[in-house]
């Protein structure tokens, strides 16, 4: 029994783990070293790399076994009725590779976004350190303190007939009348900090964190999408397409008091009497817009977790429309019926 519900069997997990470790160590090596996490990072990197190699070998064995069977567990033998003069099936198989390349390009875009966020934070740190090293120093007096409900604090300090607002980024507390050392830029008096408080722009700090989080999540999802589409493109290139009639069935799952709508199931019926039940994948090429259609003409290709259902027309524009899917069972006689 797998206590993780199949999670450890997913190939992308073992690829994402070493990538995440390398990314964290690259962005924050000082933090990793300060907390003594270098041995843990090394172990995670080794385990993740070993797991990735293991999953590649397992996938290769599974693919070899499926190809020896002619992919019969998921698709019937090819027949003349699988062809249709309206669709260039070789071009549609090539389009899957283009979708994979587009997803891979988005990986680079999201990585650049995360890198921009990291660069923003690094530049802010450098600017604060530079001001501390080269700025003019004087003694100032705290004239007002503002504390926020979430623990944040700003205070105003008066120095040399000027006042400046400083954002606290340490754990220090300040009171009115307290004297602090102020460091400011002679060429730009608006650049002010103290010996302890760096007084970085909160907008730029928050922007940096938002870019890092968004870029990291986007990189993960884009990587999963790219790997998935590459696998489907290879699988369909190996199996070709089979003509079928499909029903797209909505699936509702209760989440607390509400119902959420996961991707629908695709019940496939092949011409020679067998069928299979597929699960549409969450994707920009999703099947929700086609849900509740019955007896719909389609072509199916691929095998196992790398299957694609090709419809003659998409939900928003004419022309072939490919939906990624995974098999919930093997092909059976009379299967795929609602």
Short mmCIF file of C-alpha atoms in Angstrom, two decimals, residues 38-39 48-49 97 105 139 150 152 162 168 214 218 223 232 236 279 317 326 329:
data_model
loop_
_atom_site.label_atom_id
_atom_site.label_comp_id
_atom_site.label_asym_id
_atom_site.label_seq_id
_atom_site.Cartn_x
_atom_site.Cartn_y
_atom_site.Cartn_z
CA UNK A 38 23.78 22.36 4.06
CA UNK A 39 23.77 18.62 5.02
CA UNK A 48 15.74 13.84 -5.45
CA UNK A 49 18.34 13.10 -8.13
CA UNK A 97 5.29 19.29 -29.61
CA UNK A 105 9.25 28.92 -22.98
CA UNK A 139 21.85 62.22 15.88
CA UNK A 150 -0.03 43.01 12.54
CA UNK A 152 4.60 46.51 11.98
CA UNK A 162 14.27 67.82 8.82
CA UNK A 168 11.10 49.32 11.33
CA UNK A 214 4.59 34.05 -8.36
CA UNK A 218 4.60 29.66 -12.24
CA UNK A 223 7.51 22.77 -15.83
CA UNK A 232 1.99 13.18 -24.60
CA UNK A 236 0.91 10.01 -29.57
CA UNK A 279 -9.78 11.88 -16.77
CA UNK A 317 -12.88 28.48 -32.47
CA UNK A 326 -5.00 10.19 -18.23
CA UNK A 329 -8.60 2.08 -16.22
#
